[in-house]
Short mmCIF file of C-alpha atoms in Angstrom, two decimals:
data_model
loop_
_atom_site.label_atom_id
_atom_site.label_comp_id
_atom_site.label_asym_id
_atom_site.label_seq_id
_atom_site.Cartn_x
_atom_site.Cartn_y
_atom_site.Cartn_z
CA MET A 1 0.00 0.00 0.00
CA THR A 2 2.77 2.44 0.94
CA THR A 3 4.73 1.55 -2.17
CA ARG A 4 1.73 2.16 -4.38
CA ARG A 5 0.96 5.55 -2.89
CA THR A 6 4.54 6.80 -3.21
CA ARG A 7 5.01 5.40 -6.70
CA PRO A 8 6.41 8.18 -8.90
CA ALA A 9 4.39 9.38 -11.85
CA PRO A 10 5.13 7.11 -14.83
CA ARG A 11 7.15 8.56 -17.66
CA PRO A 12 6.17 8.22 -21.31
CA PRO A 13 8.25 5.94 -23.55
CA GLU A 14 11.66 7.22 -24.55
CA GLY A 15 11.44 9.40 -27.62
CA THR A 16 7.97 10.75 -26.82
CA PRO A 17 7.92 14.49 -27.57
CA PRO A 18 7.34 16.95 -24.70
CA ARG A 19 3.73 17.75 -23.84
CA ALA A 20 4.05 21.17 -25.45
CA GLU A 21 5.00 19.55 -28.78
CA LEU A 22 2.22 16.96 -28.47
CA ALA A 23 -0.24 19.77 -27.80
CA ARG A 24 1.05 21.63 -30.87
CA GLN A 25 0.40 18.54 -33.00
CA ALA A 26 -3.08 18.13 -31.47
CA ARG A 27 -3.87 21.78 -32.24
CA HIS A 28 -2.83 21.14 -35.84
CA VAL A 29 -5.14 18.09 -36.13
CA LEU A 30 -8.08 20.06 -34.73
CA ALA A 31 -7.31 23.41 -36.38
CA ASP A 32 -10.40 23.41 -38.63
CA ALA A 33 -12.63 22.24 -35.79
CA VAL A 34 -11.42 25.10 -33.60
CA ARG A 35 -11.99 27.67 -36.35
CA ILE A 36 -15.53 26.40 -36.92
CA ALA A 37 -16.32 26.32 -33.20
CA ARG A 38 -15.08 29.88 -32.77
CA TRP A 39 -17.04 31.05 -35.78
CA ALA A 40 -20.18 29.42 -34.38
CA ALA A 41 -19.54 31.01 -30.96
CA VAL A 42 -19.49 34.47 -32.56
CA GLU A 43 -22.42 33.84 -34.90
CA ARG A 44 -24.69 31.92 -32.59
CA GLY A 45 -26.43 34.72 -30.68
CA PRO A 46 -28.81 33.00 -28.26
CA GLU A 47 -28.40 29.68 -30.10
CA SER A 48 -25.72 28.00 -32.14
CA ALA A 49 -25.46 28.91 -35.79
CA LEU A 50 -24.76 25.27 -36.59
CA ARG A 51 -27.35 23.62 -34.39
CA THR A 52 -29.25 20.70 -35.85
CA GLY A 53 -32.35 22.57 -36.93
CA VAL A 54 -34.08 24.07 -39.92
CA ASP A 55 -31.31 26.57 -40.57
CA ALA A 56 -28.44 24.05 -40.39
CA VAL A 57 -27.75 24.07 -44.15
CA PRO A 58 -27.74 27.89 -44.48
CA ALA A 59 -25.45 28.07 -41.45
CA GLN A 60 -23.04 25.59 -43.06
CA GLU A 61 -23.01 27.68 -46.21
CA ARG A 62 -22.29 30.86 -44.25
CA ALA A 63 -19.50 29.12 -42.34
CA ALA A 64 -18.00 27.71 -45.55
CA ALA A 65 -17.94 31.17 -47.12
CA ALA A 66 -16.53 32.86 -44.03
CA LEU A 67 -13.80 30.27 -43.38
CA ASN A 68 -12.99 29.39 -47.00
CA LEU A 69 -13.85 25.73 -46.48
CA THR A 70 -16.15 23.36 -48.34
CA SER A 71 -19.50 22.29 -46.89
CA GLY A 72 -18.06 18.80 -46.37
CA GLN A 73 -15.14 20.24 -44.40
CA ILE A 74 -17.56 22.29 -42.31
CA ARG A 75 -19.65 19.22 -41.43
CA ALA A 76 -16.56 17.15 -40.63
CA GLY A 77 -15.02 19.94 -38.56
CA TRP A 78 -18.25 20.51 -36.65
CA ASP A 79 -18.46 16.80 -35.81
CA ARG A 80 -14.85 16.87 -34.60
CA ALA A 81 -15.54 19.95 -32.51
CA ARG A 82 -18.43 18.16 -30.81
CA LEU A 83 -16.44 14.96 -30.23
CA ALA A 84 -13.43 16.87 -28.85
CA GLY A 85 -15.56 18.88 -26.42
CA LEU A 86 -14.96 22.21 -28.16
CA VAL A 87 -18.72 22.67 -28.26
CA GLU A 88 -21.34 21.22 -25.94
CA LEU A 89 -24.89 20.39 -27.00
CA HIS A 90 -27.77 21.27 -24.70
CA GLY A 91 -30.90 20.12 -26.49
CA ASP A 92 -30.96 21.94 -29.82
CA THR A 93 -28.50 24.55 -28.61
CA ALA A 94 -24.72 24.29 -28.86
CA ARG A 95 -22.49 26.35 -26.58
CA PRO A 96 -18.71 26.84 -26.61
CA GLY A 97 -17.08 24.20 -24.43
CA TRP A 98 -14.57 25.02 -21.71
CA ARG A 99 -11.81 23.48 -23.83
CA LEU A 100 -12.43 26.06 -26.54
CA HIS A 101 -11.92 28.88 -24.03
CA ALA A 102 -8.69 27.29 -22.77
CA TRP A 103 -7.42 26.16 -26.17
CA ASP A 104 -4.59 28.66 -26.66
CA ARG A 105 -3.23 28.62 -23.12
CA ASP A 106 -3.80 25.15 -21.66
CA ASP A 107 -1.87 22.25 -23.23
CA SER A 108 -3.63 19.75 -20.94
CA ALA A 109 -7.03 20.89 -22.20
CA VAL A 110 -5.84 20.49 -25.79
CA LEU A 111 -4.51 16.98 -25.19
CA ARG A 112 -7.69 15.93 -23.38
CA GLY A 113 -9.72 17.22 -26.31
CA TRP A 114 -7.62 15.29 -28.79
CA VAL A 115 -7.83 12.09 -26.70
CA ALA A 116 -11.62 12.47 -26.65
CA LEU A 117 -11.51 12.60 -30.46
CA PHE A 118 -9.13 9.63 -30.54
CA ASP A 119 -11.54 7.62 -28.37
CA ALA A 120 -14.33 8.45 -30.84
CA TRP A 121 -12.41 7.46 -33.98
CA SER A 122 -15.15 5.01 -35.04
CA LEU A 123 -17.62 7.92 -35.28
CA VAL A 124 -15.36 10.05 -37.46
CA HIS A 125 -15.20 7.71 -40.45
CA PRO A 126 -18.40 5.92 -41.62
CA ALA A 127 -18.22 2.12 -41.47
CA PRO A 128 -18.42 0.17 -44.74
CA GLU A 129 -21.92 -0.44 -46.01
CA GLY A 130 -23.43 -3.92 -45.97
CA VAL A 131 -21.51 -5.06 -42.89
CA ALA A 132 -23.30 -6.40 -39.82
CA PRO A 133 -23.30 -3.96 -36.88
CA SER A 134 -22.09 -6.80 -34.67
CA ALA A 135 -19.00 -7.23 -36.87
CA VAL A 136 -18.30 -3.51 -36.67
CA ALA A 137 -18.62 -3.63 -32.88
CA GLU A 138 -16.22 -6.58 -32.70
CA VAL A 139 -13.59 -4.71 -34.70
CA VAL A 140 -13.96 -1.59 -32.55
CA GLU A 141 -13.46 -3.77 -29.46
CA ALA A 142 -10.43 -5.48 -31.01
CA VAL A 143 -8.66 -2.32 -32.24
CA PRO A 144 -6.83 -1.66 -28.90
CA GLN A 145 -4.81 -4.86 -29.50
CA VAL A 146 -3.91 -3.60 -32.97
CA LEU A 147 -2.77 -0.30 -31.49
CA SER A 148 -0.76 -2.10 -28.80
CA LEU A 149 1.09 -4.07 -31.47
CA LEU A 150 1.86 -0.86 -33.34
CA GLN A 151 3.23 0.70 -30.17
CA LEU A 152 5.33 -2.31 -29.22
CA SER A 153 6.76 -2.47 -32.74
CA GLN A 154 8.02 1.12 -32.47
CA GLY A 155 7.81 1.45 -36.21
CA PRO A 156 5.81 0.52 -39.31
CA VAL A 157 3.82 -2.73 -39.31
CA LEU A 158 2.54 -4.35 -42.50
CA VAL A 159 -1.23 -4.40 -42.85
CA PRO A 160 -1.37 -8.22 -43.35
CA ALA A 161 0.25 -8.68 -39.92
CA LEU A 162 -2.34 -6.38 -38.39
CA LEU A 163 -5.08 -8.33 -40.17
CA ASP A 164 -3.83 -11.61 -38.66
CA LEU A 165 -3.88 -10.09 -35.17
CA LEU A 166 -7.33 -8.59 -35.73
CA GLY A 167 -8.72 -11.95 -36.87
CA GLN A 168 -7.29 -13.70 -33.79
CA ARG A 169 -8.71 -11.10 -31.44
CA VAL A 170 -12.16 -11.23 -33.04
CA GLU A 171 -12.20 -15.01 -32.67
CA GLU A 172 -11.23 -14.65 -28.99
CA LEU A 173 -14.07 -12.19 -28.43
CA ARG A 174 -16.54 -14.58 -30.01
CA GLU A 175 -15.32 -17.46 -27.85
CA GLU A 176 -15.61 -15.31 -24.72
CA ARG A 177 -19.25 -14.64 -25.53
CA CYS A 178 -20.14 -18.32 -25.96
CA GLU A 179 -22.70 -19.31 -23.33
CA VAL A 180 -22.42 -22.46 -21.23
CA PRO A 181 -25.39 -24.75 -22.10
CA VAL A 182 -27.98 -25.08 -19.38
CA ALA A 183 -29.00 -28.47 -18.04
CA GLY A 184 -31.94 -30.07 -19.80
CA PRO A 185 -32.87 -31.89 -22.97
CA ALA A 186 -30.41 -31.44 -25.79
CA PRO A 187 -31.68 -29.02 -28.39
CA ASP A 188 -32.46 -30.21 -31.86
CA ARG A 189 -29.25 -29.67 -33.82
CA THR A 190 -30.61 -30.70 -37.21
CA PRO A 191 -29.09 -28.17 -39.59
CA ALA A 192 -31.59 -25.81 -41.11
CA PRO A 193 -31.73 -25.51 -44.87
CA ALA A 194 -29.38 -22.91 -46.24
CA ASP A 195 -30.93 -19.56 -46.98
CA PRO A 196 -29.47 -18.22 -50.20
CA SER A 197 -30.56 -14.69 -49.23
CA ALA A 198 -28.55 -14.70 -45.98
CA THR A 199 -25.90 -11.97 -45.75
CA THR A 200 -23.17 -10.95 -43.40
CA ARG A 201 -25.81 -9.00 -41.51
CA ASP A 202 -27.20 -12.30 -40.17
CA THR A 203 -24.04 -14.35 -39.65
CA PRO A 204 -20.97 -12.14 -39.42
CA GLY A 205 -17.87 -14.02 -40.53
CA THR A 206 -14.26 -13.11 -41.12
CA ASP A 207 -14.55 -12.41 -44.83
CA GLY A 208 -15.27 -8.75 -44.20
CA LEU A 209 -12.34 -8.18 -41.85
CA PRO A 210 -9.95 -6.72 -44.47
CA ALA A 211 -12.46 -4.00 -45.31
CA LEU A 212 -13.15 -3.37 -41.64
CA LEU A 213 -9.43 -3.18 -40.87
CA ASP A 214 -9.01 -0.64 -43.66
CA TRP A 215 -11.91 1.33 -42.20
CA ALA A 216 -10.35 1.26 -38.71
CA LEU A 217 -6.91 2.32 -39.94
CA GLU A 218 -8.38 5.11 -42.06
CA GLY A 219 -10.47 6.30 -39.12
CA LEU A 220 -7.44 6.37 -36.83
CA ALA A 221 -5.43 8.14 -39.51
CA ALA A 222 -8.22 10.71 -39.85
CA VAL A 223 -7.82 11.71 -36.20
CA GLY A 224 -4.03 11.86 -36.43
CA ALA A 225 -3.24 8.69 -34.49
CA LEU A 226 -1.36 6.88 -37.26
CA THR A 227 -0.15 7.18 -40.83
CA LEU A 228 -0.74 4.78 -43.73
CA ASP A 229 1.96 4.42 -46.39
CA PRO A 230 2.17 2.19 -49.48
CA GLY A 231 5.79 1.06 -48.83
CA THR A 232 7.95 -1.11 -51.05
CA ASP A 233 6.95 -4.33 -49.23
CA GLY A 234 3.27 -3.48 -49.03
CA ARG A 235 1.04 -1.06 -47.21
CA HIS A 236 2.01 -0.43 -43.61
CA ALA A 237 0.79 1.60 -40.63
CA THR A 238 2.86 3.65 -38.17
CA LEU A 239 1.72 5.38 -35.02
CA THR A 240 2.24 9.13 -34.96
CA PRO A 241 3.85 10.63 -31.83
CA LEU A 242 0.35 11.59 -30.69
CA GLY A 243 -0.97 8.09 -31.30
CA ASN A 244 1.98 6.49 -29.55
CA TRP A 245 1.49 8.74 -26.53
CA ALA A 246 -2.27 8.07 -26.45
CA VAL A 247 -1.81 4.29 -26.49
CA TRP A 248 0.71 4.60 -23.66
CA VAL A 249 -1.79 6.69 -21.67
CA LYS A 250 -4.48 4.03 -22.17
CA LEU A 251 -2.13 1.27 -21.04
CA GLU A 252 -1.23 3.28 -17.94
CA GLN A 253 -4.92 3.64 -17.15
CA ILE A 254 -5.28 -0.13 -17.32
CA CYS A 255 -2.33 -0.50 -14.93
CA VAL A 256 -3.93 1.99 -12.53
CA ALA A 257 -7.16 0.03 -12.73
CA ALA A 258 -5.28 -3.17 -11.96
CA GLN A 259 -3.61 -1.60 -8.91
CA SER A 260 -5.99 0.95 -7.46
CA PRO A 261 -4.39 3.14 -4.76
CA ALA A 262 -6.54 1.91 -1.89
CA GLY A 263 -7.28 -1.56 -3.23
CA ASN A 264 -11.03 -1.07 -3.72
CA ILE A 265 -11.21 -1.82 -7.43
CA GLU A 266 -13.04 -5.16 -7.02
CA GLN A 267 -15.42 -3.88 -4.35
CA SER A 268 -19.03 -2.89 -4.85
CA ALA A 269 -19.78 0.80 -5.23
CA GLU A 270 -20.92 1.03 -1.60
CA ASP A 271 -17.80 -0.64 -0.21
CA MET A 272 -15.56 1.40 -2.53
CA LEU A 273 -17.13 4.66 -1.35
CA ARG A 274 -16.79 3.61 2.29
CA GLY A 275 -13.12 2.92 1.60
CA CYS A 276 -12.76 6.44 0.15
CA ALA A 277 -14.52 8.16 3.03
CA ARG A 278 -11.25 8.80 4.91
CA LEU A 279 -9.23 9.79 1.86
CA THR A 280 -8.48 13.38 0.92
CA PRO A 281 -10.05 14.60 -2.36
CA GLY A 282 -7.04 13.89 -4.58
CA PRO A 283 -6.48 10.24 -3.61
CA ALA A 284 -10.25 9.70 -3.54
CA ARG A 285 -10.57 10.87 -7.15
CA ALA A 286 -7.74 8.54 -8.15
CA GLU A 287 -9.63 5.70 -6.49
CA TYR A 288 -12.85 6.63 -8.29
CA ARG A 289 -11.02 6.65 -11.63
CA ALA A 290 -9.48 3.23 -10.98
CA TRP A 291 -12.83 1.76 -9.95
CA LEU A 292 -14.58 3.26 -12.99
CA ALA A 293 -11.86 2.08 -15.39
CA ALA A 294 -12.61 -1.53 -14.47
CA ARG A 295 -16.32 -1.26 -15.35
CA THR A 296 -18.62 -0.20 -18.13
CA LEU A 297 -19.73 3.37 -17.46
CA SER A 298 -23.44 2.58 -17.69
CA SER A 299 -23.28 -0.09 -15.00
CA ALA A 300 -20.96 2.02 -12.82
CA VAL A 301 -23.28 5.04 -12.97
CA ALA A 302 -26.30 2.87 -12.15
CA GLU A 303 -24.49 1.34 -9.17
CA LEU A 304 -23.38 4.73 -7.83
CA LEU A 305 -26.91 6.13 -8.08
CA ALA A 306 -28.30 3.07 -6.32
CA VAL A 307 -25.94 3.81 -3.41
CA ALA A 308 -26.96 7.48 -3.48
CA ARG A 309 -30.60 6.43 -2.99
CA GLY A 310 -29.70 4.62 0.23
CA GLU A 311 -30.00 5.90 3.79
CA ASP A 312 -26.34 6.82 4.34
CA ALA A 313 -25.98 10.54 3.62
CA LEU A 314 -22.18 10.35 3.53
CA LEU A 315 -22.26 7.77 0.75
CA ARG A 316 -24.82 9.88 -1.10
CA GLY A 317 -22.42 12.81 -1.24
CA LEU A 318 -19.46 10.59 -2.16
CA ALA A 319 -21.47 8.91 -4.92
CA PHE A 320 -21.99 12.28 -6.60
CA GLU A 321 -18.29 13.08 -6.17
CA ALA A 322 -17.53 9.87 -8.07
CA LEU A 323 -20.10 10.87 -10.70
CA ARG A 324 -18.19 14.14 -11.17
CA VAL A 325 -15.24 12.01 -12.26
CA VAL A 326 -17.50 10.25 -14.78
CA GLY A 327 -18.54 13.57 -16.34
CA ALA A 328 -20.57 13.77 -19.55
CA PRO A 329 -21.55 10.06 -19.82
CA ALA A 330 -23.47 10.41 -16.55
CA GLU A 331 -25.43 13.54 -17.53
CA ALA A 332 -28.66 11.84 -18.66
CA GLU A 333 -28.86 9.59 -15.59
CA VAL A 334 -28.08 12.45 -13.20
CA ARG A 335 -30.60 14.72 -14.90
CA ALA A 336 -33.27 12.05 -14.43
CA THR A 337 -32.72 12.08 -10.65
CA VAL A 338 -33.73 15.74 -10.36
CA ALA A 339 -37.29 14.50 -9.84
CA GLU A 340 -36.23 12.51 -6.74
CA PRO A 341 -36.41 14.72 -3.61
CA SER A 342 -33.53 13.02 -1.82
CA LEU A 343 -31.19 13.38 -4.80
CA ARG A 344 -32.45 16.65 -6.28
CA PRO A 345 -30.03 19.07 -4.53
CA TYR A 346 -27.04 16.88 -5.36
CA ALA A 347 -28.17 16.49 -8.97
CA LEU A 348 -28.75 20.22 -9.43
CA LEU A 349 -25.27 21.03 -8.11
CA TRP A 350 -23.73 18.34 -10.31
CA LEU A 351 -25.50 19.69 -13.40
CA ALA A 352 -24.57 23.29 -12.60
CA GLU A 353 -20.88 22.40 -12.32
CA TYR A 354 -21.09 20.22 -15.44
CA GLU A 355 -22.50 23.18 -17.36
CA GLY A 356 -19.59 25.38 -16.30
CA ALA A 357 -20.63 27.01 -13.03
CA ASP A 358 -17.90 27.62 -10.47
CA PRO A 359 -18.28 25.11 -7.60
CA ASP A 360 -18.32 28.01 -5.12
CA ASP A 361 -21.24 29.63 -6.98
CA ALA A 362 -23.16 26.45 -7.83
CA GLN A 363 -25.20 26.68 -4.61
CA GLU A 364 -27.11 29.56 -6.21
CA VAL A 365 -29.08 27.06 -8.34
CA LEU A 366 -30.75 25.69 -5.18
CA THR A 367 -33.89 27.17 -3.70
CA ARG A 368 -33.85 28.03 -0.01
CA GLU A 369 -35.76 24.83 0.76
CA GLU A 370 -33.38 22.68 -1.30
CA ALA A 371 -30.35 24.27 0.35
CA THR A 372 -31.85 23.61 3.77
CA TRP A 373 -32.59 19.99 2.87
CA LEU A 374 -28.97 19.58 1.71
CA TRP A 375 -27.73 21.17 4.94
CA VAL A 376 -29.67 18.61 6.99
CA ASP A 377 -28.47 15.74 4.80
CA THR A 378 -24.85 16.84 5.16
CA ALA A 379 -25.33 17.25 8.90
CA ALA A 380 -26.64 13.69 9.02
CA ALA A 381 -23.45 12.49 7.31
CA VAL A 382 -21.33 14.41 9.83
CA ALA A 383 -23.37 13.11 12.76
CA ASP A 384 -22.99 9.51 11.56
CA HIS A 385 -19.35 9.58 10.55
CA GLY A 386 -17.71 12.78 11.79
CA GLU A 387 -16.72 14.42 15.05
CA SER A 388 -18.86 16.73 17.15
CA GLU A 389 -16.63 19.71 16.36
CA LEU A 390 -17.38 19.24 12.66
CA LEU A 391 -21.10 19.29 13.36
CA VAL A 392 -20.77 22.55 15.28
CA ARG A 393 -18.76 24.08 12.43
CA HIS A 394 -21.36 22.84 9.96
CA LEU A 395 -23.87 25.10 11.71
CA GLU A 396 -21.97 28.10 10.33
CA SER A 397 -22.50 26.93 6.73
CA ALA A 398 -26.30 27.28 6.86
CA VAL A 399 -27.80 29.85 4.50
CA GLN A 400 -30.03 31.22 7.26
CA GLY A 401 -28.60 34.18 9.12
CA THR A 402 -29.77 33.13 12.58
CA VAL A 403 -30.21 29.88 14.46
CA PRO A 404 -33.98 30.48 15.09
CA ALA A 405 -34.51 31.00 11.34
CA LEU A 406 -32.51 27.84 10.59
CA LEU A 407 -34.52 25.81 13.09
CA ASP A 408 -37.82 27.07 11.65
CA GLU A 409 -36.83 26.08 8.11
CA VAL A 410 -35.25 22.79 9.15
CA ARG A 411 -38.48 21.79 10.86
CA ALA A 412 -40.45 22.73 7.75
CA VAL A 413 -38.27 20.97 5.18
CA GLY A 414 -39.30 17.47 6.29
CA HIS A 415 -35.95 15.65 6.07
CA PRO A 416 -36.30 12.15 7.56
CA ARG A 417 -33.16 12.62 9.68
CA THR A 418 -34.14 16.01 11.14
CA VAL A 419 -34.68 14.77 14.69
CA GLN A 420 -31.40 12.85 14.85
CA VAL A 421 -29.47 15.80 13.42
CA LEU A 422 -30.92 18.27 15.89
CA VAL A 423 -30.35 15.95 18.84
CA ALA A 424 -26.71 15.43 17.79
CA LEU A 425 -26.22 19.17 17.29
CA ALA A 426 -27.72 19.93 20.71
CA ALA A 427 -25.39 17.42 22.34
CA ALA A 428 -22.33 18.79 20.53
CA HIS A 429 -22.81 22.55 20.85
CA PRO A 430 -21.00 24.19 23.79
CA ASP A 431 -23.52 27.04 24.21
CA PRO A 432 -26.13 25.87 26.76
CA ALA A 433 -28.82 28.30 25.57
CA LEU A 434 -28.43 27.35 21.92
CA SER A 435 -28.24 23.69 22.81
CA LYS A 436 -31.52 24.00 24.72
CA ALA A 437 -33.23 25.71 21.78
CA VAL A 438 -32.06 23.03 19.36
CA ARG A 439 -33.15 20.25 21.71
CA ARG A 440 -36.59 21.87 22.01
CA ALA A 441 -36.84 22.02 18.21
CA ALA A 442 -35.94 18.33 17.99
CA PHE A 443 -38.67 17.48 20.48
CA GLN A 444 -41.23 19.52 18.58
CA VAL A 445 -40.38 17.75 15.31
CA HIS A 446 -40.51 14.38 17.05
CA THR A 447 -43.94 15.05 18.57
CA GLY A 448 -45.32 16.76 15.47
CA GLY A 449 -45.67 20.15 17.20
CA ALA A 450 -45.35 23.53 15.54
#
């Protein structure tokens, strides 16, 4: 445990350019996308000039004329801007993303934007027509092995060698999905008559892999991750410095997932959050990332929200901290919880910060009642897991200016833990008069009095 926590930050492979040079290359790849996003930010007025609506085509024509690009380049650049987080869609409205604002001064923001585009390579280049969606999905899942081979080779690799590896990986994926037969009568295995109209859409085979490999390599080349050259011995692929660095980053993430800092990677969401309760924010976020990296995001988000719906207020707050690490993929699920009273304040704060609000100002999105409910919920977490001094200090964070006003609103908000919180606060506070008033309020809530 000590060794893991003091492990120095890993260094990229020898020969990897400095981050400033990598960011310069990423800016070059996304140059058109940035120009289009900035044009849209100026032209949009209350809504984006390139939103998906009735005026999308006229907007593309105006952008093409203003930027001296073709309509096809405008569409491609706009898609890249969306995938790289340079613009953010909110319904039919697109707004400049935070990465666009930081583009010229923050190399980390640039590299994160390019990695987001790299992760979405399969959306940049349309898949070949007439190929089963399942075959496309298999190739997308197998591409990381192809990229790993390219990185390990530290140079060009012939396409036939990549095709062999891709075929092996696809077969492995199909074997992994084979289900163990259940006990019972053996099914009828009489072969059905051949259907001459059957296509690869029904029974995906390996015949289409060469075309799918070409599609994958062209898609990765389109985002600047590799180059394709004819070569004297045949066509070959080579990772660019950006692609080499990105593959190394992904492998490091896998290593982090395999050795999470606090060893909670294989735990349930509830046990993982309990393990993070005593960590400071930095190590806790590292633990969240490791736990998330080992799971599909949809299942991880569902598990975190299930914990948030429980009775432990501390875990509720920590669950939403972990969801902040998830970011955009959790937006729809978090937005759906706004209708749940126990999660509403947390969800509103999460959404406000996701949409760009400063965390210190995000509280302004809450009504007085919601802020009071959140105060009681946080007090419940402190009462259950913290020290009495923390509970007394928590009293100072209430939005009400006086203790009598706070008590009146706490009694009215109807939080299920109100009585326990007030009793704990009365026991912890050193002022006898205030303690008596709080205890009286707890009794009134308990007995249903005014």
